[in-house]
Short mmCIF file of C-alpha atoms in Angstrom, two decimals:
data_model
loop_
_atom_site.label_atom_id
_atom_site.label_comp_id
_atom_site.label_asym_id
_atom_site.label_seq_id
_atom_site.Cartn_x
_atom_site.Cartn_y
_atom_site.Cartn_z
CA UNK A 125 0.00 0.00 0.00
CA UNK A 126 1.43 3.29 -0.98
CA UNK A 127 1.14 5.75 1.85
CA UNK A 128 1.43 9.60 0.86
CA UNK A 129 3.35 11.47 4.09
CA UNK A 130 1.08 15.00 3.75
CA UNK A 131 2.29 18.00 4.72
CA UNK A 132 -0.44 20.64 4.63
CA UNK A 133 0.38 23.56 2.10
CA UNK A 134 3.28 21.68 0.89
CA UNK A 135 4.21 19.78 -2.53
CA UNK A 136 2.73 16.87 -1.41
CA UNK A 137 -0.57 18.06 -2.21
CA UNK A 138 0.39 17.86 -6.13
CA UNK A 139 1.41 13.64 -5.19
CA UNK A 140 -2.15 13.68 -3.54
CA UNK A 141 -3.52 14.47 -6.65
CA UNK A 142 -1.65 12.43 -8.99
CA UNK A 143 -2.60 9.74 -6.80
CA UNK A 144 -6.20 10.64 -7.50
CA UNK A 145 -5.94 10.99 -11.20
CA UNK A 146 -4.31 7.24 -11.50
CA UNK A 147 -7.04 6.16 -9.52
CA UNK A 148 -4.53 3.84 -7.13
CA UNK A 149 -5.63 2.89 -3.33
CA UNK A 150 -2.77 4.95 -0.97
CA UNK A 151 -3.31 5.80 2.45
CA UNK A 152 -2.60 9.30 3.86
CA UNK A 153 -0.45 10.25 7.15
CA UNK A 154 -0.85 13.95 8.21
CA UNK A 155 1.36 15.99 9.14
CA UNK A 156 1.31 19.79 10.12
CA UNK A 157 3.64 23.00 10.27
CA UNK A 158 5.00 24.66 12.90
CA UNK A 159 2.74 27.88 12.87
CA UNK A 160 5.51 30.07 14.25
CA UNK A 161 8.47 28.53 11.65
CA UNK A 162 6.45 27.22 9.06
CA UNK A 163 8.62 24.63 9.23
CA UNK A 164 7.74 20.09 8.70
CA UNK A 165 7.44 18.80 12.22
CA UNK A 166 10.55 16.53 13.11
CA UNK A 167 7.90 13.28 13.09
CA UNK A 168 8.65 13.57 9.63
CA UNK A 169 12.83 12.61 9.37
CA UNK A 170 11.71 9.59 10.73
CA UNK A 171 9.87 9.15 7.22
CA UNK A 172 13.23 10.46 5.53
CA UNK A 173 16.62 11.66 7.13
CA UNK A 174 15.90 15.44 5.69
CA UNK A 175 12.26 15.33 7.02
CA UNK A 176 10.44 17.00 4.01
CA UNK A 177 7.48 16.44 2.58
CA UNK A 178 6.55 15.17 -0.33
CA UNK A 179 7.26 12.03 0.56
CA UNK A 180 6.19 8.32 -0.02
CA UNK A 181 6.24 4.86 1.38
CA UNK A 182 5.37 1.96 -0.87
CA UNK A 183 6.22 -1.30 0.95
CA UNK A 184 10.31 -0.92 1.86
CA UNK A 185 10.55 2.16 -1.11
CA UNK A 186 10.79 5.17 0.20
CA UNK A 187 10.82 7.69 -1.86
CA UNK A 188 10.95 11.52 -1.79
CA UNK A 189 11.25 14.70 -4.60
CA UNK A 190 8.30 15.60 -6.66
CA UNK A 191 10.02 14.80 -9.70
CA UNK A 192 10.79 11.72 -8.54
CA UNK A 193 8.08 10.44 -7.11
CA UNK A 194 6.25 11.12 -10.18
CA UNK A 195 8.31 9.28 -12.23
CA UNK A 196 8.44 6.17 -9.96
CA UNK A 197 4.36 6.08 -9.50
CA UNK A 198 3.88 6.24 -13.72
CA UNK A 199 6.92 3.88 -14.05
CA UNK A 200 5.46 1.37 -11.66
CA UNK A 201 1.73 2.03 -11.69
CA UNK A 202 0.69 4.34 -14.69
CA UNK A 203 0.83 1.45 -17.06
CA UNK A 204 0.72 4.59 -20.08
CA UNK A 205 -0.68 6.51 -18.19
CA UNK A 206 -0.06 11.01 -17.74
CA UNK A 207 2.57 10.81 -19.51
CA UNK A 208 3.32 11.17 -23.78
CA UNK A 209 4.41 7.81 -25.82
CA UNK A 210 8.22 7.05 -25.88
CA UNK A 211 10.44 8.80 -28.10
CA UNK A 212 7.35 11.39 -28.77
CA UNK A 213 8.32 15.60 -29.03
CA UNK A 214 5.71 15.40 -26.62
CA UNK A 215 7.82 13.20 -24.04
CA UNK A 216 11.03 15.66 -24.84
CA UNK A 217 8.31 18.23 -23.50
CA UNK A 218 7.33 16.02 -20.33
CA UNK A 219 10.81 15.51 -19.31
CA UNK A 220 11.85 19.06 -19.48
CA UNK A 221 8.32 20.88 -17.55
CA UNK A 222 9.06 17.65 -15.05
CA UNK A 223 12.05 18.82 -14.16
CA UNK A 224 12.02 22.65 -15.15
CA UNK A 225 9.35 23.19 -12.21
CA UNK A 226 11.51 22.96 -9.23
CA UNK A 227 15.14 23.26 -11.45
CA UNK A 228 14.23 26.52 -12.93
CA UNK A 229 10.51 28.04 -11.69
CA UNK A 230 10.74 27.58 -7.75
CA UNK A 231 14.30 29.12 -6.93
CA UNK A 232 13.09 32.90 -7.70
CA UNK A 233 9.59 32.04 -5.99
CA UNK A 234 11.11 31.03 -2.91
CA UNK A 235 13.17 33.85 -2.87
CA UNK A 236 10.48 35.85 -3.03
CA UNK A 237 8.98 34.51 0.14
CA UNK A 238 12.08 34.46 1.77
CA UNK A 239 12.81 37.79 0.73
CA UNK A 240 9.60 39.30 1.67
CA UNK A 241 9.17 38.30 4.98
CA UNK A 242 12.73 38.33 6.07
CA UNK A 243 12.70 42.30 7.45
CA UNK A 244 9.33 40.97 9.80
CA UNK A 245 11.69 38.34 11.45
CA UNK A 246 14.60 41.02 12.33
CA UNK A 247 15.01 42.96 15.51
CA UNK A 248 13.01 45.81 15.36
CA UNK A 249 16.32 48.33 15.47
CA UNK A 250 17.66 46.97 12.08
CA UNK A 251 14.40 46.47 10.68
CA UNK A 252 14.61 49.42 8.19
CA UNK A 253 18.03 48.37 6.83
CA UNK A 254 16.99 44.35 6.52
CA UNK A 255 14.18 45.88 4.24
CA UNK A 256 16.36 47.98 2.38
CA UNK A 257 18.73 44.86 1.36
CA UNK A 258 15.69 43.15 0.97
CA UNK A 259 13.93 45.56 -1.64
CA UNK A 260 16.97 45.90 -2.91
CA UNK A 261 17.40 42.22 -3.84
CA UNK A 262 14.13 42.17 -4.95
CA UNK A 263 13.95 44.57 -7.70
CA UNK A 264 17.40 43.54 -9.02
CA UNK A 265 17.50 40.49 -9.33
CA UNK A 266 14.26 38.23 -8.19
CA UNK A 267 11.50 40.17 -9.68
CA UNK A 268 13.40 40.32 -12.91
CA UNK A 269 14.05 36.71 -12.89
CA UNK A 270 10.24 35.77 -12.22
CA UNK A 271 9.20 37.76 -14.94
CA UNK A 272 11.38 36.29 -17.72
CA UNK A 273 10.44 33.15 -16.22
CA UNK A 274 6.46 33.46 -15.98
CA UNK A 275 6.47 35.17 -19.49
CA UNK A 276 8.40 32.17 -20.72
CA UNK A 277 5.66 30.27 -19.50
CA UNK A 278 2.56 32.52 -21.00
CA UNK A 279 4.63 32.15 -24.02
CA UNK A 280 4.94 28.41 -23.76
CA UNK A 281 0.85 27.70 -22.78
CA UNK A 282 0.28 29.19 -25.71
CA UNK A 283 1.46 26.81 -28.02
CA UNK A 284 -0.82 23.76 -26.79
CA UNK A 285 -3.75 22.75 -24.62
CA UNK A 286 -1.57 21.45 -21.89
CA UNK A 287 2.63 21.72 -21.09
CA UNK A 288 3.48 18.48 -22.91
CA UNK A 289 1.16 18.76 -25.60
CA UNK A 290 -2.48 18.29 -26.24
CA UNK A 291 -3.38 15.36 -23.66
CA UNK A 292 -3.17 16.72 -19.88
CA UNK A 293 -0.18 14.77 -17.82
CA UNK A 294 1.98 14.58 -15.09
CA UNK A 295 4.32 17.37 -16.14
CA UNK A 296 0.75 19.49 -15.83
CA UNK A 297 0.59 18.13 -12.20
CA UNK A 298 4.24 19.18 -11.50
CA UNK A 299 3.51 22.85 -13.02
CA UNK A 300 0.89 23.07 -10.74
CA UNK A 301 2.59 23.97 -7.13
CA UNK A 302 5.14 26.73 -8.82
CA UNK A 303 2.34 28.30 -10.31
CA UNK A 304 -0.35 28.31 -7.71
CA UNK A 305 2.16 29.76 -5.97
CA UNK A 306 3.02 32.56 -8.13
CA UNK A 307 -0.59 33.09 -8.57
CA UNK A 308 -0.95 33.46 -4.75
CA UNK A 309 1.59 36.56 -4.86
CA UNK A 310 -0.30 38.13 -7.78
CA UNK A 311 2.08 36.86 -10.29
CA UNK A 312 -0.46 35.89 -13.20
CA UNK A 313 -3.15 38.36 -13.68
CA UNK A 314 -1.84 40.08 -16.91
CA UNK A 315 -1.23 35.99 -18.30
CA UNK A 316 -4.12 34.70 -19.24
CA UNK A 317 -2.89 31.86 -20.34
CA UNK A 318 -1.41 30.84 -17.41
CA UNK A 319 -4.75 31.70 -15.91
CA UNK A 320 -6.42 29.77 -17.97
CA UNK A 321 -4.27 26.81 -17.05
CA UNK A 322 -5.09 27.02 -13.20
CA UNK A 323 -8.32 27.33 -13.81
CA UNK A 324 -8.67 23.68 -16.25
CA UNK A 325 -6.78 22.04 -13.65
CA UNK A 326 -9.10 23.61 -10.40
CA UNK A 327 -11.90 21.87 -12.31
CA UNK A 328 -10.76 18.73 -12.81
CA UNK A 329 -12.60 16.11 -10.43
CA UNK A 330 -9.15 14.41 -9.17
CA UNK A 331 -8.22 17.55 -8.01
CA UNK A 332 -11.03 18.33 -6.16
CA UNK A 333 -11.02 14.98 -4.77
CA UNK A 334 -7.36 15.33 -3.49
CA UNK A 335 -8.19 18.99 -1.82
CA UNK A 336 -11.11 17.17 0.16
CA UNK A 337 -8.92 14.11 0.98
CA UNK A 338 -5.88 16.70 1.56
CA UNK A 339 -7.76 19.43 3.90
CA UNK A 340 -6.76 23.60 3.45
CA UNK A 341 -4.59 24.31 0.54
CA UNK A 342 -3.82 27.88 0.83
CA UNK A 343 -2.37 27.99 -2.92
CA UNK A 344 -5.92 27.64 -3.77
CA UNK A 345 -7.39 31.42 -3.75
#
């Protein structure tokens, strides 16, 4: 039995749904942040020694990284499944959104967060000069670097229905975290097509099903 370790607002709730849209039987263990760091809870390192979430169990596999748990569940259990036919354009397409979405996408976004509530967490005497540095990296280099990146994207949705192609798949689940996230910061109004996108996939019944299986998901606006 596959059991999905759930962190709430995390990663894992993209392996929820994938688990949903193959239809297999998995089990779910919750697990919750610290509400003052944000941080996993340390039950979770006994899962895997860096205690992040996602993470899986599947008999003695343990396995952790979106990427790679994607991979593994359509290798062992998608039987065709998500994913475009071997040696397809489409599948050159899979492999590089798979991997693009935490490679490429998620650095800038995380700096953003980090970034933004950074000056909130210093003493209150250096306060003004911790938001200085941190408007300052900002506007140099992380806003710039989310904009090439989420125009790339616009640019990239559109060319077809869905990020590998025409048929929705996995590398559509993957997208999904970076962008809900980008979305949450008010990163996607003026791209439609990205937009668009969030929207398809907010509809789709796996989805839904994983957000009631998967409690609050504050990506979700």
């Amino acid at each position: 039995m596959i059991t999905l370790h759930h962190l709430n607002n995390s990663r894992s709730q993209r392996v929820l749904w994938l688990l949903e849209e193959l239809e297999l039987p998995y089990e779910i263990k919750f697990y919750s942040r610290d509400p003052l760091t944000m941080l996993a809870p340390p039950e979770l390192k006994a899962v895997h020694p860096l205690g992040k979430s996602p993470v899986i169990t599947d008999g003695s596999t343990t396995m952790a990284e979106s990427g790679a748990i994607i991979e593994y569940l359509l290798k062992k259990y998608g039987m065709g499944r998500l994913r475009p036919k071997d040696g397809s354009n489409d599948e050159l397409r899979f492999m590089y959104w798979l991997h693009y979405a935490e490679g490429t996408l998620m650095p800038p976004l995380l700096l953003s967060l980090i970034f933004s509530v950074m000056p909130k967490k210093l003493p209150f005497f250096i306060r003004p000069v911790g938001k200085l540095i941190s408007e300052g990296v900002m506007s140099k280099l992380v806003r710039p670097s989310l904009k090439v990146n989420l125009d790339f994207v616009e640019n990239e949705l559109s060319k077809s229905e869905w990020f590998a192609g025409a048929e929705f798949t996995a590398a559509d689940v993957q997208m999904s975290f970076p962008l809900e996230a980008a979305s949450s910061r008010g990163g996607v109004e003026s791209r439609p097509n990205i937009s668009r996108f969030l929207k398809k996939i907010h509809q789709r019944p796996a989805y839904m099903k994983a957000l009631q299986k998967g409690g609050p998901y504050s990506m979700v606006g």
